[in-house]
PDB file of C-alpha atoms and ligand atoms in Angstrom:
ATOM      1  CA  UNK A  85       0.047   0.351  -0.157  1.00  0.00           C
ATOM      2  CA  UNK A  86       0.973   3.273  -0.779  1.00  0.00           C
ATOM      3  CA  UNK A  87       1.628   5.879   1.618  1.00  0.00           C
ATOM      4  CA  UNK A  88      -0.532   8.397  -0.933  1.00  0.00           C
ATOM      5  CA  UNK A  89      -3.631   5.990  -0.122  1.00  0.00           C
ATOM      6  CA  UNK A  90      -2.714   5.036   3.266  1.00  0.00           C
ATOM      7  CA  UNK A  91      -3.261   8.961   3.689  1.00  0.00           C
ATOM      8  CA  UNK A  92      -6.196   9.470   1.658  1.00  0.00           C
ATOM      9  CA  UNK A  93      -8.689   6.899   3.058  1.00  0.00           C
ATOM     10  CA  UNK A  94      -7.408   8.170   7.093  1.00  0.00           C
ATOM     11  CA  UNK A  95      -8.114  11.745   6.493  1.00  0.00           C
ATOM     12  CA  UNK A  96     -11.796  10.715   4.775  1.00  0.00           C
ATOM     13  CA  UNK A  97     -11.723  12.060   1.028  1.00  0.00           C
ATOM     14  CA  UNK A  98     -14.340   9.768  -0.575  1.00  0.00           C
ATOM     15  CA  UNK A  99     -12.900   7.061  -3.010  1.00  0.00           C
ATOM     16  CA  UNK A 100     -13.263   7.114  -6.384  1.00  0.00           C
ATOM     17  CA  UNK A 101     -16.187   4.822  -5.761  1.00  0.00           C
ATOM     18  CA  UNK A 102     -17.990   7.255  -3.178  1.00  0.00           C
ATOM     19  CA  UNK A 103     -18.245   9.363  -5.857  1.00  0.00           C
ATOM     20  CA  UNK A 104     -19.524   7.647  -8.295  1.00  0.00           C
ATOM     21  CA  UNK A 105     -22.435   6.348  -6.014  1.00  0.00           C
ATOM     22  CA  UNK A 106     -22.633   9.619  -4.826  1.00  0.00           C
ATOM     23  CA  UNK A 107     -23.330  10.824  -8.218  1.00  0.00           C
ATOM     24  CA  UNK A 108     -25.631   7.909  -9.232  1.00  0.00           C
ATOM     25  CA  UNK A 109     -27.962   8.298  -5.902  1.00  0.00           C
ATOM     26  CA  UNK A 110     -28.372  12.067  -7.472  1.00  0.00           C
ATOM     27  CA  UNK A 111     -29.439  11.683 -11.193  1.00  0.00           C
ATOM     28  CA  UNK A 112     -32.057   8.929  -9.450  1.00  0.00           C
ATOM     29  CA  UNK A 113     -33.427  11.648  -7.122  1.00  0.00           C
ATOM     30  CA  UNK A 114     -33.949  13.888 -10.247  1.00  0.00           C
ATOM     31  CA  UNK A 115     -35.479  11.350 -12.707  1.00  0.00           C
ATOM     32  CA  UNK A 116     -37.348  10.435  -9.935  1.00  0.00           C
ATOM     33  CA  UNK A 117     -39.023  14.128  -9.744  1.00  0.00           C
ATOM     34  CA  UNK A 118     -39.064  14.355 -13.663  1.00  0.00           C
ATOM     35  CA  UNK A 119     -41.342  11.280 -13.511  1.00  0.00           C
ATOM     36  CA  UNK A 120     -43.277  12.121 -10.590  1.00  0.00           C
ATOM     37  CA  UNK A 121     -44.017  15.602 -12.036  1.00  0.00           C
ATOM     38  CA  UNK A 122     -46.599  14.425 -15.840  1.00  0.00           C
ATOM     39  CA  UNK A 123     -48.160  11.922 -13.037  1.00  0.00           C
ATOM     40  CA  UNK A 124     -49.506  14.258 -10.901  1.00  0.00           C
ATOM     41  CA  UNK A 125     -50.386  16.442 -13.911  1.00  0.00           C
ATOM     42  CA  UNK A 126     -52.182  13.577 -15.368  1.00  0.00           C
ATOM     43  CA  UNK A 127     -54.356  12.815 -11.744  1.00  0.00           C
ATOM     44  CA  UNK A 128     -55.662  16.445 -12.181  1.00  0.00           C
ATOM     45  CA  UNK A 129     -59.116  16.142 -13.589  1.00  0.00           C
ATOM     46  CA  UNK A 130     -59.282  18.277 -16.459  1.00  0.00           C
ATOM     47  CA  UNK A 131     -62.934  20.773 -17.030  1.00  0.00           C
ATOM     48  CA  UNK A 132     -64.910  18.081 -19.243  1.00  0.00           C
ATOM     49  CA  UNK A 133     -63.880  15.593 -16.052  1.00  0.00           C
ATOM     50  CA  UNK A 134     -65.479  18.212 -13.206  1.00  0.00           C
ATOM     51  CA  UNK A 135     -68.092  18.935 -15.795  1.00  0.00           C
ATOM     52  CA  UNK A 136     -69.404  15.555 -14.925  1.00  0.00           C
ATOM     53  CA  UNK A 137     -69.023  14.975 -11.548  1.00  0.00           C
ATOM     54  CA  UNK A 138     -72.714  16.621 -11.374  1.00  0.00           C
ATOM     55  CA  UNK A 139     -75.718  17.169 -13.334  1.00  0.00           C
ATOM     56  CA  UNK A 140     -78.314  19.137 -13.196  1.00  0.00           C
ATOM     57  CA  UNK A 141     -81.555  17.904 -14.851  1.00  0.00           C
ATOM     58  CA  UNK A 142     -84.425  20.124 -15.368  1.00  0.00           C
ATOM     59  CA  UNK A 143     -87.315  18.533 -15.085  1.00  0.00           C
ATOM     60  CA  UNK A 144     -90.055  20.263 -15.928  1.00  0.00           C
ATOM     61  CA  UNK A 145     -91.614  18.950 -18.802  1.00  0.00           C
ATOM     62  CA  UNK A 146     -91.990  15.275 -16.862  1.00  0.00           C
ATOM     63  CA  UNK A 147     -96.022  15.557 -16.381  1.00  0.00           C
ATOM     64  CA  UNK A 148     -96.835  11.980 -13.970  1.00  0.00           C
ATOM     65  CA  UNK A 149     -96.291   8.758 -15.805  1.00  0.00           C
ATOM     66  CA  UNK A 150     -93.525  10.101 -17.694  1.00  0.00           C
ATOM     67  CA  UNK A 151     -89.956   9.527 -17.416  1.00  0.00           C
ATOM     68  CA  UNK A 152     -86.491  10.692 -18.423  1.00  0.00           C
ATOM     69  CA  UNK A 153     -83.340   8.742 -19.312  1.00  0.00           C
ATOM     70  CA  UNK A 154     -80.085  10.984 -18.804  1.00  0.00           C
ATOM     71  CA  UNK A 155     -76.234   9.479 -18.757  1.00  0.00           C
ATOM     72  CA  UNK A 156     -74.458  10.438 -15.212  1.00  0.00           C
ATOM     73  CA  UNK A 157     -70.438   9.291 -15.412  1.00  0.00           C
ATOM     74  CA  UNK A 158     -70.647   7.623 -18.140  1.00  0.00           C
ATOM     75  CA  UNK A 159     -74.257   5.753 -16.448  1.00  0.00           C
ATOM     76  CA  UNK A 160     -78.014   5.770 -17.936  1.00  0.00           C
ATOM     77  CA  UNK A 161     -80.180   7.806 -14.883  1.00  0.00           C
ATOM     78  CA  UNK A 162     -83.757   6.976 -14.601  1.00  0.00           C
ATOM     79  CA  UNK A 163     -86.091   9.964 -13.334  1.00  0.00           C
ATOM     80  CA  UNK A 164     -89.665   8.751 -13.560  1.00  0.00           C
ATOM     81  CA  UNK A 165     -92.669  11.318 -12.283  1.00  0.00           C
ATOM     82  CA  UNK A 166     -94.848   8.693 -10.471  1.00  0.00           C
ATOM     83  CA  UNK A 167     -98.526   8.661 -10.746  1.00  0.00           C
ATOM     84  CA  UNK A 168    -100.662   8.435  -7.434  1.00  0.00           C
ATOM     85  CA  UNK A 169    -101.556   5.099  -8.517  1.00  0.00           C
ATOM     86  CA  UNK A 170     -97.582   3.820  -9.413  1.00  0.00           C
ATOM     87  CA  UNK A 171     -96.467   5.408  -5.576  1.00  0.00           C
ATOM     88  CA  UNK A 172     -99.681   3.858  -3.555  1.00  0.00           C
ATOM     89  CA  UNK A 173     -98.790   0.873  -5.139  1.00  0.00           C
ATOM     90  CA  UNK A 174     -95.303   1.040  -3.581  1.00  0.00           C
ATOM     91  CA  UNK A 175     -96.802   1.976  -0.757  1.00  0.00           C
ATOM     92  CA  UNK A 176     -98.724  -0.853  -0.119  1.00  0.00           C
ATOM     93  CA  UNK A 177     -95.716  -3.662  -0.397  1.00  0.00           C
ATOM     94  CA  UNK A 178     -94.752  -4.826   2.888  1.00  0.00           C
ATOM     95  CA  UNK A 179     -90.757  -4.948   3.573  1.00  0.00           C
ATOM     96  CA  UNK A 180     -90.867  -8.884   4.495  1.00  0.00           C
ATOM     97  CA  UNK A 181     -91.629  -9.629   0.801  1.00  0.00           C
ATOM     98  CA  UNK A 182     -89.000  -7.490  -0.166  1.00  0.00           C
ATOM     99  CA  UNK A 183     -86.346 -10.030  -1.534  1.00  0.00           C
ATOM    100  CA  UNK A 184     -83.688  -7.068  -1.126  1.00  0.00           C
ATOM    101  CA  UNK A 185     -85.626  -4.713   2.188  1.00  0.00           C
ATOM    102  CA  UNK A 186     -81.565  -2.192   2.045  1.00  0.00           C
ATOM    103  CA  UNK A 187     -82.792   1.501   0.229  1.00  0.00           C
ATOM    104  CA  UNK A 188     -79.824   1.379  -1.328  1.00  0.00           C
ATOM    105  CA  UNK A 189     -80.038   4.772  -1.315  1.00  0.00           C
ATOM    106  CA  UNK A 190     -76.145   6.305  -1.378  1.00  0.00           C
ATOM    107  CA  UNK A 191     -78.434   9.660   0.012  1.00  0.00           C
ATOM    108  CA  UNK A 192     -79.174   7.518   3.331  1.00  0.00           C
ATOM    109  CA  UNK A 193     -77.183   5.260   6.205  1.00  0.00           C
ATOM    110  CA  UNK A 194     -76.091   1.957   4.182  1.00  0.00           C
ATOM    111  CA  UNK A 195     -78.808   0.240   6.155  1.00  0.00           C
ATOM    112  CA  UNK A 196     -81.778   2.430   5.823  1.00  0.00           C
ATOM    113  CA  UNK A 197     -84.913  -0.337   4.998  1.00  0.00           C
ATOM    114  CA  UNK A 198     -86.562  -0.009   1.502  1.00  0.00           C
ATOM    115  CA  UNK A 199     -89.831   1.963   2.641  1.00  0.00           C
ATOM    116  CA  UNK A 200     -91.518   3.469   0.094  1.00  0.00           C
ATOM    117  CA  UNK A 201     -90.229   6.748   0.944  1.00  0.00           C
ATOM    118  CA  UNK A 202     -86.309   6.120   1.614  1.00  0.00           C
ATOM    119  CA  UNK A 203     -86.742   4.391  -2.115  1.00  0.00           C
ATOM    120  CA  UNK A 204     -88.035   8.168  -4.091  1.00  0.00           C
ATOM    121  CA  UNK A 205     -87.155  11.365  -3.549  1.00  0.00           C
ATOM    122  CA  UNK A 206     -88.646  11.713   0.126  1.00  0.00           C
ATOM    123  CA  UNK A 207     -91.305  13.346   1.608  1.00  0.00           C
ATOM    124  CA  UNK A 208     -92.899  15.732   0.137  1.00  0.00           C
ATOM    125  CA  UNK A 209     -91.126  14.647  -3.039  1.00  0.00           C
ATOM    126  CA  UNK A 210     -92.522  10.693  -3.346  1.00  0.00           C
ATOM    127  CA  UNK A 211     -93.694  11.349  -6.689  1.00  0.00           C
ATOM    128  CA  UNK A 212     -89.789  11.313  -7.972  1.00  0.00           C
ATOM    129  CA  UNK A 213     -87.814   8.485  -8.570  1.00  0.00           C
ATOM    130  CA  UNK A 214     -84.076   8.696  -9.208  1.00  0.00           C
ATOM    131  CA  UNK A 215     -81.865   5.190 -10.086  1.00  0.00           C
ATOM    132  CA  UNK A 216     -79.321   3.934 -12.006  1.00  0.00           C
ATOM    133  CA  UNK A 217     -80.058   2.089 -14.829  1.00  0.00           C
ATOM    134  CA  UNK A 218     -78.662  -0.636 -14.455  1.00  0.00           C
ATOM    135  CA  UNK A 219     -79.676  -3.911 -14.167  1.00  0.00           C
ATOM    136  CA  UNK A 220     -78.029  -5.952 -10.220  1.00  0.00           C
ATOM    137  CA  UNK A 221     -78.280  -8.895 -12.123  1.00  0.00           C
ATOM    138  CA  UNK A 222     -75.239  -8.060 -14.841  1.00  0.00           C
ATOM    139  CA  UNK A 223     -75.637  -4.661 -15.077  1.00  0.00           C
ATOM    140  CA  UNK A 224     -78.215  -4.908 -18.653  1.00  0.00           C
ATOM    141  CA  UNK A 225     -80.203  -1.516 -19.071  1.00  0.00           C
ATOM    142  CA  UNK A 226     -83.327  -2.699 -17.763  1.00  0.00           C
ATOM    143  CA  UNK A 227     -87.212  -1.568 -19.426  1.00  0.00           C
ATOM    144  CA  UNK A 228     -89.123   1.222 -18.094  1.00  0.00           C
ATOM    145  CA  UNK A 229     -92.768   1.124 -16.921  1.00  0.00           C
ATOM    146  CA  UNK A 230     -92.874  -2.583 -17.759  1.00  0.00           C
ATOM    147  CA  UNK A 231     -92.373  -5.503 -16.015  1.00  0.00           C
ATOM    148  CA  UNK A 232     -95.561  -7.649 -13.748  1.00  0.00           C
ATOM    149  CA  UNK A 233     -95.495  -4.659 -10.984  1.00  0.00           C
ATOM    150  CA  UNK A 234     -95.372  -2.072 -13.926  1.00  0.00           C
ATOM    151  CA  UNK A 235     -92.028  -0.788 -12.773  1.00  0.00           C
ATOM    152  CA  UNK A 236     -88.478  -1.982 -14.628  1.00  0.00           C
ATOM    153  CA  UNK A 237     -88.136  -5.054 -16.754  1.00  0.00           C
ATOM    154  CA  UNK A 238     -84.634  -6.299 -17.719  1.00  0.00           C
ATOM    155  CA  UNK A 239     -85.595  -8.743 -20.622  1.00  0.00           C
ATOM    156  CA  UNK A 240     -81.779 -10.107 -20.698  1.00  0.00           C
ATOM    157  CA  UNK A 241     -82.509 -12.663 -17.431  1.00  0.00           C
ATOM    158  CA  UNK A 242     -86.559 -10.995 -17.146  1.00  0.00           C
ATOM    159  CA  UNK A 243     -85.467  -9.510 -13.611  1.00  0.00           C
ATOM    160  CA  UNK A 244     -88.902  -7.852 -12.981  1.00  0.00           C
ATOM    161  CA  UNK A 245     -89.139  -4.385 -10.331  1.00  0.00           C
ATOM    162  CA  UNK A 246     -91.579  -2.577  -8.939  1.00  0.00           C
ATOM    163  CA  UNK A 247     -92.386   1.040  -8.717  1.00  0.00           C
ATOM    164  CA  UNK A 248     -89.773   1.402  -6.304  1.00  0.00           C
ATOM    165  CA  UNK A 249     -86.865   0.052  -8.543  1.00  0.00           C
ATOM    166  CA  UNK A 250     -87.283  -2.508  -5.840  1.00  0.00           C
ATOM    167  CA  UNK A 251     -86.837  -5.980  -7.250  1.00  0.00           C
ATOM    168  CA  UNK A 252     -89.124  -8.534  -7.026  1.00  0.00           C
ATOM    169  CA  UNK A 253     -88.615 -11.431  -9.653  1.00  0.00           C
ATOM    170  CA  UNK A 254     -85.556 -12.789 -11.726  1.00  0.00           C
ATOM    171  CA  UNK A 255     -82.003 -13.218 -11.345  1.00  0.00           C
ATOM    172  CA  UNK A 256     -81.574  -9.531  -9.899  1.00  0.00           C
ATOM    173  CA  UNK A 257     -79.872  -9.236  -6.038  1.00  0.00           C
ATOM    174  CA  UNK A 258     -80.588  -6.078  -5.425  1.00  0.00           C
ATOM    175  CA  UNK A 259     -83.199  -2.675  -6.047  1.00  0.00           C
ATOM    176  CA  UNK A 260     -81.476  -0.624  -8.300  1.00  0.00           C
ATOM    177  CA  UNK A 261     -78.827   2.001  -6.520  1.00  0.00           C
ATOM    178  CA  UNK A 262     -79.904   5.134  -5.903  1.00  0.00           C
ATOM    179  CA  UNK A 263     -76.970   8.370  -6.379  1.00  0.00           C
ATOM    180  CA  UNK A 264     -76.473  10.763  -5.029  1.00  0.00           C
ATOM    181  CA  UNK A 265     -78.847  13.481  -5.614  1.00  0.00           C
ATOM    182  CA  UNK A 266     -81.215  16.384  -3.805  1.00  0.00           C
ATOM    183  CA  UNK A 267     -83.493  18.583  -5.665  1.00  0.00           C
ATOM    184  CA  UNK A 268     -82.225  22.587  -6.056  1.00  0.00           C
ATOM    185  CA  UNK A 269     -85.779  22.983  -7.167  1.00  0.00           C
ATOM    186  CA  UNK A 270     -88.721  21.910  -7.711  1.00  0.00           C
ATOM    187  CA  UNK A 271     -88.360  21.053 -11.035  1.00  0.00           C
ATOM    188  CA  UNK A 272     -84.574  20.760 -11.225  1.00  0.00           C
ATOM    189  CA  UNK A 273     -82.507  18.222  -9.397  1.00  0.00           C
ATOM    190  CA  UNK A 274     -79.008  17.522  -9.221  1.00  0.00           C
ATOM    191  CA  UNK A 275     -77.357  14.320  -9.570  1.00  0.00           C
ATOM    192  CA  UNK A 276     -74.462  13.143  -8.109  1.00  0.00           C
TER     193      UNK A 276
HETATM  194  S1  FES B 426     -78.696  -8.001 -16.200  1.00  0.00           S
HETATM  195 FE1  FES B 426     -80.848  -7.794 -15.683  1.00  0.00          FE
HETATM  196  S2  FES B 426     -81.699  -9.654 -15.407  1.00  0.00           S
HETATM  197 FE2  FES B 426     -79.235 -10.187 -16.126  1.00  0.00          FE
END
């Protein structure tokens, strides 16, 4: 071992190997920052995504008995202004007769029961139904004002929903889901 090498190590100066290691470490850190930025940038929703986060639907033209399907976050949303007879038909059902006794209403606690009012637009708005129009069996879009209960009928495998969108017959396991929604006025519904 030469005198020079002994002195260098003894003074704690970085060896050539240490130096290469540090340089590589720095390049790695810079690289990580450069990669992270575009990634974070991509995670920001663009304007069109934000616009779809919630929608407002004017339902002024929906007379009792009429329905409308709108698209929200890529899903069909059924909005129906039920007739008094349709509301009454939903009221007359006993919870014990339901295949799925849970409301499946995103505006209520997860264990809320599938009463006629908790499946509707709420007290004073019982005539309104707002639901995600996706069959809870395998995701087909059920037909409205159809089926044995004059609610919705899914022709894919024969699931029958009542006028409150509750599953009554067929292979679907759950009531049609109710999304987050609120009434901005008597004729305007915000979904999402
Ligand atoms: S997808 Fe609706 S019954 Fe199968």
